[in-house]
Coordinates of C-alpha atoms in Angstrom, one line a residue:
M4 CA 111.7 71.1 106.9
P5 CA 114.3 69.1 108.9
A6 CA 117.6 71.0 109.5
L7 CA 119.6 68.5 107.4
T8 CA 117.3 68.7 104.5
K9 CA 117.2 72.5 104.7
G10 CA 121.0 72.6 104.7
K11 CA 121.2 70.3 101.6
F12 CA 118.6 72.4 99.8
F13 CA 120.5 75.6 100.6
L14 CA 123.8 74.1 99.4
T15 CA 122.2 73.0 96.2
W16 CA 120.9 76.5 95.5
I17 CA 124.3 78.0 96.2
I18 CA 125.9 75.6 93.7
L19 CA 123.2 76.4 91.0
I20 CA 123.7 80.2 91.6
L21 CA 127.4 79.8 91.1
W22 CA 127.0 77.7 88.0
S23 CA 124.1 79.8 86.5
G24 CA 126.7 82.5 85.7
S25 CA 129.3 80.1 84.4
I26 CA 130.0 78.5 81.0
F27 CA 131.0 75.0 80.2
S28 CA 131.6 72.9 77.1
Q29 CA 132.1 69.4 75.6
N30 CA 129.9 66.4 76.5
P31 CA 128.0 66.4 78.7
I32 CA 126.8 69.9 78.3
V33 CA 125.6 70.2 82.0
P34 CA 127.9 71.0 84.9
P35 CA 128.9 68.5 87.5
G36 CA 126.2 67.8 90.0
V37 CA 123.4 68.9 87.6
Y38 CA 121.4 66.2 85.7
I39 CA 119.2 67.3 82.7
A40 CA 117.6 64.5 80.6
D41 CA 115.2 64.3 77.7
P42 CA 116.8 67.4 76.0
T43 CA 114.5 69.2 73.6
A44 CA 116.5 71.9 71.7
R45 CA 114.8 75.0 70.2
V46 CA 116.3 78.0 68.3
W47 CA 114.5 81.2 68.9
K48 CA 114.5 84.6 67.2
D49 CA 117.5 85.9 69.2
G50 CA 119.7 83.3 67.4
K51 CA 120.4 81.3 70.6
I52 CA 119.7 77.7 71.2
Y53 CA 117.7 76.7 74.2
V54 CA 117.5 73.2 75.8
Y55 CA 114.4 72.3 77.8
G56 CA 114.5 69.0 79.6
S57 CA 113.7 66.9 82.7
R58 CA 115.8 67.5 85.8
D59 CA 116.9 64.3 87.5
E60 CA 117.8 64.5 91.2
S61 CA 117.8 60.9 92.6
P62 CA 118.9 57.4 91.6
A63 CA 115.6 56.2 93.1
Y64 CA 113.3 57.8 90.6
Y65 CA 113.1 59.7 87.3
C66 CA 113.0 63.5 87.0
S67 CA 111.9 65.9 89.7
W68 CA 109.5 68.7 90.5
R69 CA 111.2 71.4 88.4
Y70 CA 112.8 72.2 85.1
D71 CA 116.1 74.0 84.4
I72 CA 117.0 75.5 81.0
L73 CA 120.3 75.5 79.1
V74 CA 121.2 78.3 76.6
S75 CA 124.1 78.7 74.1
D76 CA 125.1 80.9 71.2
D77 CA 127.8 78.7 69.9
M78 CA 126.9 75.1 70.8
K79 CA 130.1 74.8 72.9
K80 CA 129.5 77.1 75.9
W81 CA 126.3 76.7 77.9
K82 CA 124.6 78.8 80.6
L83 CA 122.3 77.2 83.1
Y84 CA 119.1 78.9 84.2
P85 CA 117.9 76.9 87.3
D86 CA 114.3 76.3 88.4
R87 CA 112.4 78.0 85.6
F88 CA 109.2 76.0 86.2
S89 CA 108.1 74.0 89.2
S90 CA 105.1 71.7 90.1
K91 CA 105.5 72.3 93.8
G92 CA 107.5 74.3 96.3
E93 CA 108.4 78.0 96.4
H94 CA 107.9 78.6 92.7
D95 CA 104.9 76.2 92.2
A96 CA 103.2 77.1 88.9
V97 CA 100.9 74.0 88.8
P98 CA 98.2 74.7 91.5
Y99 CA 96.2 71.6 90.7
S100 CA 99.0 69.0 91.1
D101 CA 102.2 68.3 93.1
D102 CA 103.3 65.4 90.8
L103 CA 106.7 64.9 89.3
L104 CA 107.5 66.7 86.0
Y105 CA 108.4 64.5 83.1
A106 CA 109.9 65.5 79.7
P107 CA 108.8 69.0 78.3
D108 CA 108.8 70.9 75.0
C109 CA 108.5 74.6 74.2
W110 CA 107.2 76.7 71.3
Y111 CA 107.1 80.4 70.5
K112 CA 104.1 82.3 69.1
E113 CA 103.2 86.0 68.9
G114 CA 105.4 87.2 71.7
K115 CA 104.8 84.3 74.1
Y116 CA 106.7 81.1 74.9
Y117 CA 104.6 78.1 75.7
L118 CA 106.1 75.4 77.9
Y119 CA 104.4 72.0 77.4
Y120 CA 104.9 69.7 80.4
C121 CA 103.6 66.3 81.6
L122 CA 103.0 65.1 85.1
A123 CA 103.3 61.7 86.7
N124 CA 99.5 61.5 87.0
N125 CA 97.1 59.1 85.3
T126 CA 94.4 61.7 84.7
L127 CA 96.1 65.1 84.4
T128 CA 99.2 64.3 82.4
E129 CA 99.4 67.1 79.9
G130 CA 99.8 70.8 80.6
V131 CA 101.0 74.2 79.4
A132 CA 102.5 77.2 81.0
I133 CA 103.4 80.6 79.6
S134 CA 106.2 83.2 79.7
D135 CA 107.3 86.4 78.0
S136 CA 110.9 85.0 78.0
P137 CA 112.4 81.8 76.6
T138 CA 114.0 81.2 79.9
G139 CA 110.9 81.8 81.9
P140 CA 109.9 81.7 84.6
F141 CA 106.9 79.9 83.2
I142 CA 103.7 80.6 85.1
E143 CA 100.0 79.7 85.1
G144 CA 100.3 76.0 84.4
T145 CA 97.0 74.7 83.1
N146 CA 95.8 71.2 82.2
I147 CA 95.4 70.3 78.5
E148 CA 92.3 68.1 77.9
V149 CA 93.4 65.0 75.9
G150 CA 90.3 62.8 76.3
K151 CA 91.2 59.3 77.2
Y152 CA 94.8 59.6 76.0
H153 CA 96.6 60.3 79.3
E154 CA 100.2 59.6 78.4
I155 CA 103.7 61.3 78.5
D156 CA 106.4 63.2 76.7
P157 CA 104.7 66.0 74.7
A158 CA 106.2 67.5 71.6
V159 CA 104.9 70.4 69.6
F160 CA 105.4 71.4 66.0
V161 CA 103.9 74.3 64.1
D162 CA 104.0 73.9 60.3
D163 CA 104.7 76.6 57.6
D164 CA 100.9 77.0 57.2
G165 CA 100.5 77.9 60.9
Q166 CA 98.8 74.7 61.9
G167 CA 100.2 73.3 65.1
Y168 CA 100.5 69.6 66.1
Y169 CA 100.7 68.0 69.5
V170 CA 102.5 64.7 69.7
W171 CA 102.7 62.4 72.8
G172 CA 102.5 58.8 74.0
Q173 CA 104.2 55.5 74.9
F174 CA 104.4 52.3 72.8
N175 CA 102.1 53.8 70.2
L176 CA 102.3 57.5 69.3
K177 CA 99.3 59.9 69.3
M178 CA 99.0 63.1 67.4
A179 CA 96.4 65.8 67.3
K180 CA 96.0 69.3 65.9
L181 CA 96.7 72.2 68.2
K182 CA 94.1 75.0 68.4
P183 CA 95.4 78.5 67.5
N184 CA 95.5 79.5 71.2
M185 CA 98.4 77.0 71.7
K186 CA 96.7 75.8 74.9
E187 CA 94.2 73.3 73.6
I188 CA 94.1 70.4 71.2
D189 CA 91.3 69.4 68.9
V190 CA 90.4 66.1 70.7
S191 CA 88.4 65.0 67.6
S192 CA 91.6 65.1 65.5
V193 CA 93.5 62.6 67.7
K194 CA 95.2 60.0 65.6
E195 CA 96.6 56.8 67.2
N196 CA 99.4 54.5 66.1
V197 CA 101.2 57.2 64.2
L198 CA 104.3 55.2 65.3
T199 CA 104.2 51.8 66.9
E200 CA 106.7 49.6 68.7
K201 CA 106.2 46.8 66.1
E202 CA 106.7 48.8 63.0
H203 CA 108.9 51.7 64.1
F204 CA 110.5 50.4 67.3
F205 CA 108.8 53.3 69.1
H206 CA 108.9 53.5 72.8
E207 CA 108.4 57.1 74.0
G208 CA 110.0 60.6 73.9
T209 CA 109.1 62.1 70.5
F210 CA 110.3 65.2 68.7
L211 CA 108.9 66.4 65.4
T212 CA 110.8 68.5 62.9
K213 CA 110.9 69.3 59.1
R214 CA 113.7 69.4 56.6
K215 CA 113.3 69.9 52.8
G216 CA 109.6 69.1 52.8
V217 CA 110.1 65.9 54.8
Y218 CA 108.8 65.4 58.4
Y219 CA 111.1 63.6 60.8
L220 CA 109.8 62.0 64.0
V221 CA 112.6 61.4 66.4
Y222 CA 112.0 59.1 69.4
A223 CA 113.3 56.7 71.9
H224 CA 113.9 53.5 69.9
M225 CA 113.3 50.0 71.4
G226 CA 115.1 48.0 68.7
R227 CA 118.3 47.0 70.4
A228 CA 119.1 44.9 73.5
G229 CA 115.5 45.0 74.6
R230 CA 116.0 48.6 75.9
P231 CA 115.2 52.0 74.4
T232 CA 118.8 53.1 74.3
C233 CA 118.6 54.5 70.8
I234 CA 117.3 57.7 69.2
G235 CA 115.5 56.5 66.1
Y236 CA 113.7 58.3 63.4
S237 CA 110.9 57.8 60.9
T238 CA 109.9 60.1 58.0
S239 CA 106.8 61.2 56.1
T240 CA 105.7 63.8 53.5
S241 CA 102.7 64.7 55.7
P242 CA 102.8 65.8 59.4
M243 CA 100.3 63.2 60.5
G244 CA 101.8 60.4 58.5
P245 CA 102.0 57.6 57.5
Y246 CA 105.6 57.4 58.7
K247 CA 108.2 55.1 57.3
Y248 CA 110.9 53.8 59.6
G249 CA 114.3 55.3 58.9
G250 CA 116.8 53.9 61.4
V251 CA 119.0 54.8 64.4
I252 CA 120.6 58.2 64.8
I253 CA 122.6 57.4 68.0
D254 CA 122.7 54.6 70.6
N255 CA 123.8 55.4 74.2
D256 CA 124.4 51.8 75.2
H257 CA 127.5 51.6 77.4
C258 CA 127.4 55.2 78.6
D259 CA 126.8 53.7 82.0
P260 CA 126.4 50.1 83.4
G261 CA 122.9 51.0 84.7
N262 CA 121.7 52.7 81.5
W263 CA 118.1 52.1 80.4
N264 CA 116.7 54.8 78.1
N265 CA 117.3 57.7 75.7
H266 CA 115.3 60.7 74.6
G267 CA 116.3 63.7 72.5
S268 CA 115.8 66.0 69.6
L269 CA 117.1 66.8 66.1
V270 CA 117.9 70.5 65.4
E271 CA 119.5 72.7 62.8
Y272 CA 121.7 75.5 64.2
K273 CA 123.7 77.9 62.0
G274 CA 123.5 75.6 59.0
K275 CA 124.5 72.4 60.8
W276 CA 122.3 69.6 62.3
Y277 CA 122.8 68.1 65.7
V278 CA 121.2 65.3 67.7
F279 CA 120.6 66.0 71.4
Y280 CA 120.4 63.0 73.7
H281 CA 121.2 61.9 77.2
R282 CA 123.5 59.5 79.0
S283 CA 123.0 57.9 82.4
T284 CA 125.4 58.2 85.3
H285 CA 125.8 56.7 88.9
G286 CA 125.1 53.1 87.7
C287 CA 121.4 53.8 87.6
K288 CA 118.5 54.4 85.1
S289 CA 118.1 58.0 86.2
M290 CA 120.7 60.8 87.0
R291 CA 121.0 61.5 83.3
K292 CA 123.0 64.2 81.5
A293 CA 122.3 66.0 78.2
C294 CA 124.8 65.5 75.3
I295 CA 125.1 66.5 71.7
E296 CA 126.6 65.1 68.5
P297 CA 126.7 66.5 64.9
V298 CA 124.6 64.5 62.4
Y299 CA 124.7 64.3 58.6
F300 CA 122.0 63.7 56.0
N301 CA 122.5 61.7 52.9
E302 CA 121.1 62.9 49.5
D303 CA 118.0 60.8 50.0
G304 CA 117.3 62.4 53.3
S305 CA 118.4 59.5 55.4
I306 CA 120.6 60.1 58.5
N307 CA 123.9 58.3 59.2
E308 CA 124.2 56.8 62.7
V309 CA 126.7 58.7 64.8
E310 CA 128.7 57.6 67.8
M311 CA 128.9 59.0 71.3
T312 CA 131.9 61.2 71.9
S313 CA 133.5 63.2 74.7
Q314 CA 134.0 66.2 72.4
G315 CA 130.4 66.6 71.4
A316 CA 129.8 69.7 69.2
G317 CA 133.3 71.0 69.8
G318 CA 136.6 69.8 68.3
P319 CA 138.8 67.0 69.7
L320 CA 140.0 67.4 73.3
N321 CA 143.4 68.8 73.8
P322 CA 145.4 66.2 75.8
L323 CA 147.7 69.0 77.2
D324 CA 144.6 70.4 79.0
E325 CA 143.2 68.9 82.2
I326 CA 140.5 66.5 81.2
E327 CA 137.9 65.5 83.7
A328 CA 137.6 61.7 84.1
E329 CA 133.8 61.9 83.9
Q330 CA 134.0 63.0 80.3
A331 CA 134.4 59.3 79.4
C332 CA 131.8 58.5 76.7
L333 CA 132.0 54.7 77.0
L334 CA 132.1 52.7 80.2
Y335 CA 132.4 48.9 80.2
G336 CA 132.1 46.8 83.3
N337 CA 131.1 48.1 86.8
V338 CA 132.9 51.5 86.5
R339 CA 130.6 54.5 86.7
I340 CA 130.5 58.3 86.9
Q341 CA 129.6 59.5 90.3
T342 CA 129.9 62.6 92.6
F343 CA 132.4 63.0 95.4
S344 CA 131.3 66.5 96.3
P345 CA 128.2 68.6 95.2
I346 CA 130.1 70.1 92.3
E347 CA 132.8 67.5 91.5
E348 CA 132.5 64.1 89.7
E349 CA 134.8 61.2 89.2
L350 CA 135.2 57.7 87.9
G351 CA 134.5 55.2 90.7
K352 CA 133.4 51.7 91.6
I353 CA 136.2 50.4 89.4
W354 CA 136.7 46.6 89.3
N355 CA 139.1 44.3 87.6
G356 CA 138.5 44.2 83.8
D357 CA 136.6 47.5 83.6
C358 CA 137.6 50.0 80.9
V359 CA 136.5 53.5 79.7
G360 CA 136.9 55.4 76.5
Y361 CA 137.3 59.0 75.4
K362 CA 136.6 60.2 71.9
Y363 CA 138.6 62.0 70.6
L364 CA 141.9 63.6 71.6
D365 CA 144.2 65.6 69.3
F366 CA 147.7 64.3 69.8
R367 CA 149.3 66.2 66.9
K368 CA 151.4 68.4 69.2
G369 CA 153.0 65.3 70.8
V370 CA 153.0 64.0 74.4
K371 CA 155.6 62.3 76.6
R372 CA 153.9 61.7 79.9
I373 CA 150.5 61.5 81.6
K374 CA 149.6 62.5 85.1
M375 CA 146.4 61.4 86.9
R376 CA 144.7 62.5 90.1
I377 CA 143.8 59.3 91.9
A378 CA 142.5 58.2 95.3
S379 CA 143.7 54.6 95.9
G380 CA 141.8 51.9 97.8
A381 CA 142.7 49.0 100.0
N382 CA 144.0 46.8 97.1
P383 CA 146.5 47.7 94.5
G384 CA 145.5 48.3 90.9
K385 CA 146.8 49.1 87.5
I386 CA 145.7 51.5 84.7
D387 CA 146.8 50.5 81.2
I388 CA 146.6 53.5 78.9
A389 CA 145.7 52.5 75.3
I390 CA 144.7 54.2 72.0
D391 CA 142.1 53.7 69.3
N392 CA 139.9 51.0 71.1
S393 CA 139.6 49.0 74.2
W394 CA 141.9 46.3 72.9
G395 CA 144.3 48.8 71.3
Q396 CA 148.0 49.4 71.7
S397 CA 149.2 50.2 75.2
I398 CA 151.2 53.4 75.4
G399 CA 151.9 53.4 79.2
T400 CA 150.9 51.9 82.6
I401 CA 150.3 53.5 86.0
D402 CA 150.6 51.2 89.1
V403 CA 148.4 52.4 92.0
P404 CA 149.4 50.9 95.4
G405 CA 146.8 49.8 97.9
G406 CA 146.6 50.3 101.6
C407 CA 144.4 53.4 101.4
N408 CA 140.8 54.3 101.9
L409 CA 139.7 55.9 98.6
K410 CA 139.7 59.3 100.3
N411 CA 143.2 60.7 99.8
W412 CA 143.9 62.2 96.4
Q413 CA 147.4 61.9 94.9
T414 CA 149.0 62.5 91.5
F415 CA 150.5 59.5 89.7
T416 CA 152.5 59.8 86.5
C417 CA 154.1 57.6 83.9
S418 CA 155.9 58.0 80.5
V419 CA 153.9 57.2 77.4
L420 CA 154.9 56.1 73.9
P421 CA 154.7 58.7 71.1
V422 CA 151.2 59.2 69.8
D423 CA 150.2 61.3 66.7
G424 CA 146.9 62.3 65.1
I425 CA 143.3 62.4 66.4
R426 CA 142.8 59.2 68.4
A427 CA 140.5 57.6 70.9
L428 CA 141.9 57.1 74.4
W429 CA 141.2 54.2 76.6
F430 CA 141.9 53.3 80.2
R431 CA 142.0 49.5 81.0
F432 CA 141.7 48.7 84.7
S433 CA 143.1 45.6 86.5
G434 CA 143.6 44.7 90.1
E435 CA 142.5 42.4 93.0
G436 CA 139.1 42.7 94.6
E437 CA 136.9 45.6 93.7
D438 CA 136.6 49.4 94.0
F439 CA 140.4 49.7 94.1
F440 CA 140.8 53.4 93.1
R441 CA 138.9 56.5 92.0
I442 CA 140.0 58.9 89.2
D443 CA 139.3 62.6 89.2
R444 CA 141.1 63.9 86.2
F445 CA 144.2 63.5 83.9
Q446 CA 146.5 65.5 81.7
F447 CA 149.3 64.7 79.2
E448 CA 152.6 66.6 79.2
K449 CA 155.1 67.2 76.4

């Protein structure tokens, strides 16, 4: 391994070790510098909720060769367990392949946890590994024979009668019965076109769950803007269908200018339901981060579409606390979330006319000023602070001088008009040229 690569690898592990003992909250639920996509959430017998997902590591390609796991007992604070399963390297658990690992799922049965993974491989896509612990490490990865159906994004569901189902595929969804050993499917039971792009807007990334006798298939939905930015759902009274299209649960469009897809799960925890999904960063299709929103069912079992927020499963953000700029849930224009150190992120690549939104902040204690940590660029720029929406009332303006190199951080302040209630916060950017400042964090003062 070259010295530079070895140094970067070591630094990454130091960061993960530090974070693995830490807790963090709000959206996204992963720490700065860590990118977990395709979040499948599971509640196990210890009462905690576990998130299994892909781990992005480069803007140049999706996913990586390992999985991390997130764990919480309150949906607000999360602990990261890094490198719990790998397809190559020091902790290689897939002896027959060194391919990238795409989206996983996990299930518990009779003292064992079964991790279902898929590989970027046209003939050995599906696999399963086993652990005595929900956080692994998962070992002994073995191929699952799926006949001619070598596709991606496995999901597993075991019904009340003990029968398990294996669900996977792109563009049209396949489903088969799992054998009792949880490591094989009955290939003769494979059913194609359980969901289709034409009828259900199905793209990929499925999750199967059950509520009040109704089966919900949750998946990446292709019905808006020609991209699978939505989490959609369809319902049935039988696990293998037929399924009736239900609608959209959440759309992550405008989470990042380079956003392409979505993938998630629908889970009940302590009597409340949540949708897990991901958002892009870095102005690219990959480098995605897991997020959560509460969801609500109507009397007929339908689900109301929810919006992306910065608060996630927690309450509104306190404006008197420091708020990291990368907690913006809506980005319009060229602006993006990016790293400026291995464990720090920022808003950068800001051009004239860009804007970002934060939902929601609780202003009921009152505020008089705002301060922002900013690194200014060559050209001057302006930050117009607004409430409610991107065209809402301006409550203050910060002028940022030019003549700098985007490297020196300074604190800028301005007075703001009185604000009350729980409100969305927006920053509108203007200036000459492009990339005229970077924002690290902000805080209101009384």
